[in-house]
Coordinates of C-alpha atoms in Angstrom, one line a residue:
M58 CA 97.7 54.2 84.9
A59 CA 98.7 50.9 83.3
R60 CA 100.1 52.2 80.0
K61 CA 102.3 54.9 78.4
L62 CA 100.9 58.0 77.1
R63 CA 100.5 58.2 73.4
M64 CA 102.2 61.3 71.8
G65 CA 101.5 62.7 68.2
M66 CA 104.0 65.3 66.9
V67 CA 103.7 68.3 64.6
G68 CA 107.0 69.2 62.9
G69 CA 110.3 67.8 63.8
G70 CA 110.9 65.8 60.7
T71 CA 114.2 64.3 59.2
G72 CA 117.0 66.8 59.8
S73 CA 115.2 68.7 62.7
F74 CA 117.2 69.6 65.7
I75 CA 114.4 70.4 68.1
G76 CA 112.2 67.6 67.1
D77 CA 114.8 65.1 67.9
V78 CA 115.4 66.6 71.3
H79 CA 111.7 66.6 72.1
R80 CA 111.4 62.8 71.1
K81 CA 114.5 61.9 73.2
A82 CA 113.4 64.0 76.1
A83 CA 109.8 62.5 76.1
A84 CA 111.1 59.0 76.1
I85 CA 113.7 59.4 78.9
D86 CA 111.4 58.6 81.9
G87 CA 109.5 55.8 80.1
M88 CA 106.1 57.4 80.4
I89 CA 105.5 58.5 76.8
E90 CA 105.7 56.9 73.3
L91 CA 105.4 58.6 69.9
V92 CA 102.6 57.0 67.9
C93 CA 101.8 59.4 65.0
G94 CA 103.0 62.6 63.4
A95 CA 102.8 65.2 60.8
F96 CA 106.4 65.9 60.6
S97 CA 106.7 68.4 57.7
S98 CA 104.8 71.0 55.6
S99 CA 105.6 68.5 52.8
A100 CA 103.3 65.5 53.0
E101 CA 106.0 63.4 51.2
K102 CA 108.7 64.4 53.7
S103 CA 106.3 64.0 56.5
I104 CA 105.5 60.4 55.7
A105 CA 109.1 59.5 55.0
S106 CA 110.0 61.0 58.4
G107 CA 107.4 59.0 60.1
K108 CA 108.6 55.7 58.5
A109 CA 112.3 56.6 59.4
L110 CA 111.0 56.7 63.0
F111 CA 109.5 53.2 62.5
L112 CA 105.9 54.5 62.7
P113 CA 103.2 52.5 60.7
E114 CA 102.4 54.3 57.5
E115 CA 98.8 54.9 58.4
R116 CA 100.0 56.9 61.3
C117 CA 102.2 59.1 59.3
Y118 CA 100.1 62.0 58.2
G119 CA 100.5 64.6 55.4
T120 CA 99.1 67.5 57.5
F121 CA 98.5 68.3 61.0
E122 CA 94.9 68.7 60.1
D123 CA 94.6 65.3 58.8
M124 CA 96.3 63.8 61.8
I125 CA 94.1 65.5 64.4
L126 CA 91.0 64.5 62.6
K127 CA 91.9 61.0 61.8
E128 CA 93.3 60.4 65.3
K129 CA 90.0 61.7 66.8
Q130 CA 88.1 59.0 64.7
L131 CA 90.3 56.1 66.3
P132 CA 89.0 54.3 69.4
E133 CA 90.1 56.0 72.7
S134 CA 92.3 53.0 73.3
E135 CA 94.5 53.7 70.3
R136 CA 94.3 57.5 69.5
M137 CA 97.1 59.9 70.7
D138 CA 96.6 61.5 74.1
F139 CA 98.5 64.7 73.3
V140 CA 100.2 66.6 70.6
S141 CA 103.8 67.9 70.8
I142 CA 104.3 71.0 68.5
V143 CA 107.9 71.5 67.4
T144 CA 107.5 73.8 64.5
P145 CA 108.9 77.2 63.8
N146 CA 106.9 79.9 65.8
H147 CA 104.4 80.8 63.0
M148 CA 103.1 77.3 63.1
H149 CA 102.6 77.0 66.8
F150 CA 99.0 78.6 67.0
P151 CA 97.1 76.7 64.2
P152 CA 97.8 73.1 65.4
A153 CA 97.6 74.0 69.1
K154 CA 94.1 75.6 68.6
M155 CA 92.8 72.6 66.4
A156 CA 94.2 70.0 68.8
L157 CA 92.6 71.6 71.8
E158 CA 89.3 72.2 70.2
N159 CA 89.2 68.5 69.2
G160 CA 89.9 67.2 72.5
F161 CA 93.7 66.7 72.6
H162 CA 96.2 68.1 75.2
V163 CA 99.2 70.0 74.0
V164 CA 102.9 70.4 74.5
C165 CA 104.4 73.3 72.6
D166 CA 107.8 74.7 72.0
K167 CA 108.5 78.4 72.9
P168 CA 107.7 81.2 72.2
M169 CA 104.0 80.1 72.4
T170 CA 102.8 81.9 69.3
L171 CA 103.7 84.3 66.5
T172 CA 101.8 87.3 67.9
L173 CA 100.6 88.5 71.3
D174 CA 97.0 88.4 70.1
E175 CA 97.4 84.7 69.2
A176 CA 98.9 84.1 72.7
I177 CA 96.0 85.7 74.5
E178 CA 93.5 83.8 72.3
L179 CA 95.2 80.5 72.8
E180 CA 95.3 81.1 76.6
K181 CA 91.5 81.4 76.4
I182 CA 91.1 78.3 74.1
V183 CA 93.1 76.4 76.7
A184 CA 90.8 77.4 79.6
K185 CA 87.6 76.7 77.5
S186 CA 88.8 73.3 76.4
G187 CA 89.7 72.1 79.9
K188 CA 92.8 70.4 78.4
L189 CA 96.4 70.5 79.5
F190 CA 99.0 72.8 77.9
A191 CA 102.7 72.8 78.5
L192 CA 105.3 75.2 77.1
T193 CA 108.8 73.8 76.9
H194 CA 110.9 76.4 78.8
N195 CA 113.3 73.6 79.3
Y196 CA 115.8 75.4 81.6
T197 CA 113.2 75.4 84.5
G198 CA 113.6 71.6 84.5
H199 CA 117.1 71.5 85.9
P200 CA 117.3 70.2 89.4
L201 CA 119.3 73.2 90.7
V202 CA 116.8 75.6 89.1
K203 CA 114.2 73.8 91.1
Q204 CA 116.5 74.1 94.1
A205 CA 116.9 77.9 93.5
K206 CA 113.2 78.5 93.1
A207 CA 112.5 76.5 96.3
M208 CA 115.2 78.5 98.3
V209 CA 113.6 81.9 97.3
A210 CA 110.1 80.7 97.9
K211 CA 111.0 79.5 101.5
G212 CA 112.7 82.8 102.3
D213 CA 116.2 81.5 102.5
L214 CA 117.7 84.6 100.6
G215 CA 115.5 87.1 102.3
T216 CA 113.9 89.9 100.3
I217 CA 115.1 89.8 96.6
R218 CA 116.8 93.1 95.7
K219 CA 118.7 92.6 92.5
I220 CA 118.7 90.1 89.6
Q221 CA 121.3 89.7 86.8
V222 CA 120.5 87.4 83.8
Q223 CA 122.3 86.9 80.6
Y224 CA 121.9 84.5 77.5
L225 CA 124.8 84.9 75.2
Q226 CA 125.4 83.1 71.9
G227 CA 127.6 83.7 68.9
W228 CA 126.3 81.5 66.3
L229 CA 124.8 84.4 64.2
S230 CA 127.8 86.5 64.4
T231 CA 128.2 86.1 60.7
S232 CA 125.5 86.2 58.0
L233 CA 124.7 82.5 58.3
E234 CA 121.2 82.9 57.0
K235 CA 122.5 83.8 53.6
T236 CA 124.1 80.4 53.3
G237 CA 120.8 78.7 53.3
Q238 CA 121.2 77.4 56.8
K239 CA 117.6 76.5 57.9
Q240 CA 117.9 77.3 61.7
A241 CA 119.3 80.8 60.9
S242 CA 117.0 81.5 57.9
W243 CA 113.7 81.3 59.8
R244 CA 114.8 82.9 62.9
V245 CA 115.8 86.2 61.2
D246 CA 112.4 86.2 59.1
P247 CA 109.7 88.2 60.9
K248 CA 107.0 86.2 59.0
I249 CA 108.1 83.1 60.7
S250 CA 109.8 84.3 63.8
G251 CA 107.5 87.2 64.8
I252 CA 108.6 90.6 65.9
G253 CA 111.4 89.4 68.1
G254 CA 114.6 87.7 66.8
A255 CA 117.1 86.8 69.6
L256 CA 114.6 88.4 71.8
G257 CA 112.0 85.8 71.1
D258 CA 114.4 82.8 70.7
I259 CA 116.6 83.2 73.9
G260 CA 115.4 86.4 75.6
T261 CA 112.2 84.7 76.5
H262 CA 114.2 82.0 78.2
A263 CA 115.9 84.6 80.2
E264 CA 112.6 86.4 81.1
N265 CA 111.0 83.1 82.1
L266 CA 113.9 82.0 84.2
V267 CA 113.8 85.3 86.2
E268 CA 110.2 85.0 87.0
Y269 CA 110.3 81.2 87.6
I270 CA 113.1 81.4 90.1
T271 CA 112.1 84.6 92.0
G272 CA 108.4 84.1 91.9
L273 CA 108.1 87.7 91.0
K274 CA 106.8 89.4 87.8
I275 CA 108.7 91.9 85.8
D276 CA 106.6 95.1 86.2
E277 CA 108.3 97.2 83.5
L278 CA 111.4 97.2 81.4
A279 CA 113.7 99.5 79.3
A280 CA 115.1 97.9 76.2
D281 CA 117.9 98.7 73.8
L282 CA 117.9 96.2 70.9
G283 CA 120.6 95.8 68.3
R284 CA 120.6 94.6 64.8
F285 CA 124.2 94.0 63.8
G286 CA 123.8 91.4 61.1
E287 CA 123.8 92.9 57.5
G288 CA 120.3 93.3 56.3
R289 CA 118.7 92.0 59.4
V290 CA 115.3 93.6 60.5
L291 CA 115.0 91.5 63.7
D292 CA 117.2 92.0 66.7
D293 CA 120.2 89.9 67.2
D294 CA 121.4 91.4 70.4
G295 CA 119.9 93.3 73.4
N296 CA 120.3 94.8 76.9
I297 CA 117.3 95.5 79.1
L298 CA 116.8 97.0 82.5
I299 CA 114.0 95.5 84.5
R300 CA 111.9 96.5 87.5
M301 CA 110.3 93.8 89.5
E302 CA 106.8 94.0 91.2
N303 CA 108.5 94.0 94.6
G304 CA 110.7 96.9 93.8
A305 CA 113.8 94.7 93.0
K306 CA 116.0 95.9 90.0
G307 CA 117.6 93.9 87.4
T308 CA 119.6 93.7 84.2
M309 CA 119.3 91.3 81.2
S310 CA 121.7 90.9 78.4
F311 CA 121.1 88.5 75.4
S312 CA 122.9 88.1 72.1
Q313 CA 123.4 85.8 69.2
I314 CA 126.3 87.8 67.8
A315 CA 128.5 87.5 70.9
L316 CA 131.4 85.8 69.1
G317 CA 132.9 83.1 71.0
E318 CA 129.9 82.4 73.2
E319 CA 128.1 79.0 72.8
N320 CA 125.1 78.8 75.1
N321 CA 125.9 81.1 78.1
L322 CA 122.7 81.3 80.0
A323 CA 123.4 82.4 83.6
I324 CA 121.4 84.1 86.4
K325 CA 122.4 85.7 89.7
V326 CA 119.9 86.6 92.3
Y327 CA 120.7 88.8 95.4
G328 CA 118.7 89.0 98.5
T329 CA 119.0 90.5 102.0
K330 CA 120.2 87.3 103.6
G331 CA 122.1 85.6 100.7
S332 CA 122.6 85.4 97.0
M333 CA 122.8 82.6 94.4
E334 CA 124.2 82.1 90.9
W335 CA 123.6 79.3 88.4
H336 CA 125.3 78.8 84.9
Q337 CA 123.5 76.6 82.2
E338 CA 127.0 75.6 80.9
N339 CA 127.9 74.3 84.3
P340 CA 124.5 73.3 85.4
N341 CA 125.4 70.9 88.2
Q342 CA 126.4 73.7 90.6
L343 CA 124.2 76.2 92.3
I344 CA 126.7 78.6 94.2
T345 CA 125.3 80.4 97.2
H346 CA 126.7 83.2 99.3
W347 CA 125.5 84.1 102.8
L348 CA 125.4 87.1 105.1
D349 CA 126.7 85.0 108.1
A350 CA 127.9 81.6 106.6
P351 CA 130.5 80.3 104.3
V352 CA 130.0 79.8 100.6
K353 CA 127.9 76.8 99.8
I354 CA 127.6 74.8 96.5
Y355 CA 124.6 72.5 95.9
T356 CA 124.7 69.6 93.3
P357 CA 122.1 67.4 91.8
N358 CA 121.1 64.7 94.3
G359 CA 123.7 66.1 96.6
N360 CA 123.4 67.1 100.3
N361 CA 120.7 69.4 101.7
L362 CA 118.6 69.6 98.6
Y363 CA 115.0 70.4 99.0
D364 CA 112.4 67.9 97.8
E365 CA 111.5 70.0 94.7
A366 CA 115.1 69.4 93.4
L367 CA 115.5 65.9 94.6
S368 CA 112.3 64.8 92.9
V369 CA 113.8 65.6 89.4
S370 CA 117.4 64.3 90.2
R371 CA 117.6 61.2 88.3
I372 CA 121.1 59.9 88.8
P373 CA 123.5 59.6 91.7
A374 CA 125.4 62.7 92.9
G375 CA 128.6 63.4 90.9
H376 CA 127.0 62.2 87.6
P377 CA 126.2 65.2 85.4
E378 CA 122.6 66.0 84.5
G379 CA 122.1 68.3 81.5
Y380 CA 120.0 69.7 78.7
L381 CA 118.1 66.5 77.7
E382 CA 117.3 65.7 81.3
A383 CA 116.0 69.3 81.9
F384 CA 113.8 69.0 78.9
A385 CA 112.6 65.5 80.0
T386 CA 111.5 67.1 83.4
I387 CA 108.9 69.3 81.5
Y388 CA 107.6 66.1 79.7
K389 CA 107.7 64.1 83.0
N390 CA 105.8 66.6 85.0
F391 CA 103.3 67.2 82.3
A392 CA 102.9 63.3 81.9
T393 CA 102.4 63.0 85.6
H394 CA 99.7 65.5 85.5
L395 CA 98.0 64.0 82.4
M396 CA 98.0 60.6 83.8
A397 CA 96.4 61.8 86.9
V398 CA 93.7 63.6 84.9
L399 CA 93.0 60.5 82.8
D400 CA 92.7 58.4 86.1
G401 CA 90.2 60.9 87.5
K402 CA 92.7 62.4 90.1
K403 CA 93.8 65.9 90.9
I404 CA 97.2 67.6 91.2
D405 CA 97.1 70.8 93.0
K406 CA 100.3 72.5 91.7
P407 CA 101.7 70.9 88.5
D408 CA 105.2 72.1 87.9
Y409 CA 105.7 73.0 84.3
P410 CA 105.3 76.2 82.2
T411 CA 101.7 76.8 81.0
A412 CA 99.9 79.0 78.6
K413 CA 100.0 81.8 81.2
D414 CA 103.8 81.7 81.0
G415 CA 103.4 81.7 77.2
V416 CA 101.4 85.0 77.3
R417 CA 104.0 86.5 79.7
G418 CA 106.7 85.7 77.2
M419 CA 104.9 87.4 74.3
Q420 CA 104.1 90.4 76.5
F421 CA 107.8 90.5 77.3
I422 CA 108.7 90.5 73.6
Y423 CA 106.2 93.2 72.7
A424 CA 107.1 95.5 75.5
S425 CA 110.8 95.2 74.6
V426 CA 110.2 96.1 71.0
E427 CA 108.0 98.9 72.0
S428 CA 110.6 100.2 74.5
D429 CA 113.3 100.0 71.9
K430 CA 111.3 102.0 69.4
N431 CA 110.8 104.7 72.0
N432 CA 114.7 105.0 72.7
A433 CA 114.5 102.5 75.6
A434 CA 111.6 104.1 77.4
W435 CA 110.3 102.4 80.4
T436 CA 107.4 100.2 79.2
K437 CA 104.9 97.9 81.0
F438 CA 103.5 94.7 79.6
K439 CA 100.3 95.0 77.6
K440 CA 97.3 93.1 78.9

């Protein structure tokens, strides 16, 4: 393909954290350019945000509906190829649905939708449309997460028997939402966040990482959720027992009131031949232990990496690769797939989270909330 992919954006206006992350990540590999956007629920702010990003005024739209309809009317050589949705949770489904039904591919922030019913419907819309849909579970983009997944898939660890995963933050250990802080305010509001608080925000990352690395599905869970912040109706803490489809057992702990923690996502996977551990705050080491060999530490672009990890290692060994690069891998793999589609080619196994993963995430949220309501009773995912 002899050009960059053209991206439109919904949300992510001036002052947005995640919108800026998506734009930077999309640009890292030089395959994507931002050409238009509806950056705010306020038309005035949206247009101002677009201008601040040096977009022409006629490509700065007041609403996502306006953007999708007007972009559709442009010649194929000018219109956006896909939409990136970086809004709070309650505004994921409407623009995704409209974009897909009007012929545009979609990249969407997680969790996929506000409700499980929306997620199931959106998966059907994706299938019917024939368009691509990527969900930005960005931690799966780290080279050493790819290495971990490949090692499990190739049988290096033997049969998986035990999993421990945690995602601990402390930024909501005070009532930050009462100060008017935007990121805190919408995350504790069920009308915007959905039925999960920390569960939906970071618990879904833990769930996705477990299933991505092990290649196994969570069969059932027992969840004990906490609501420690004064007046909060959504969870801000949780501990979950998990049973995997192959009989493996696991524990999951997540929190946004763990004072002193910053972004402590970590996973340990134990098999019959070996075990591994990976820590997001030290993402450039995958530590492995073996039944009959010394401890071995893998690094990005280092020795003995599988092709799955080498293909997303961008810089020489010894140079750190982190959050933005992992995010960029999602965009790169999506863009590679989309370019192939536009060129009439086929990619057998594109490696990025899809609508199917989004439904799993919403099933996880709903099963956890149901379990918690029933005194941590064992609960299966709803179909």
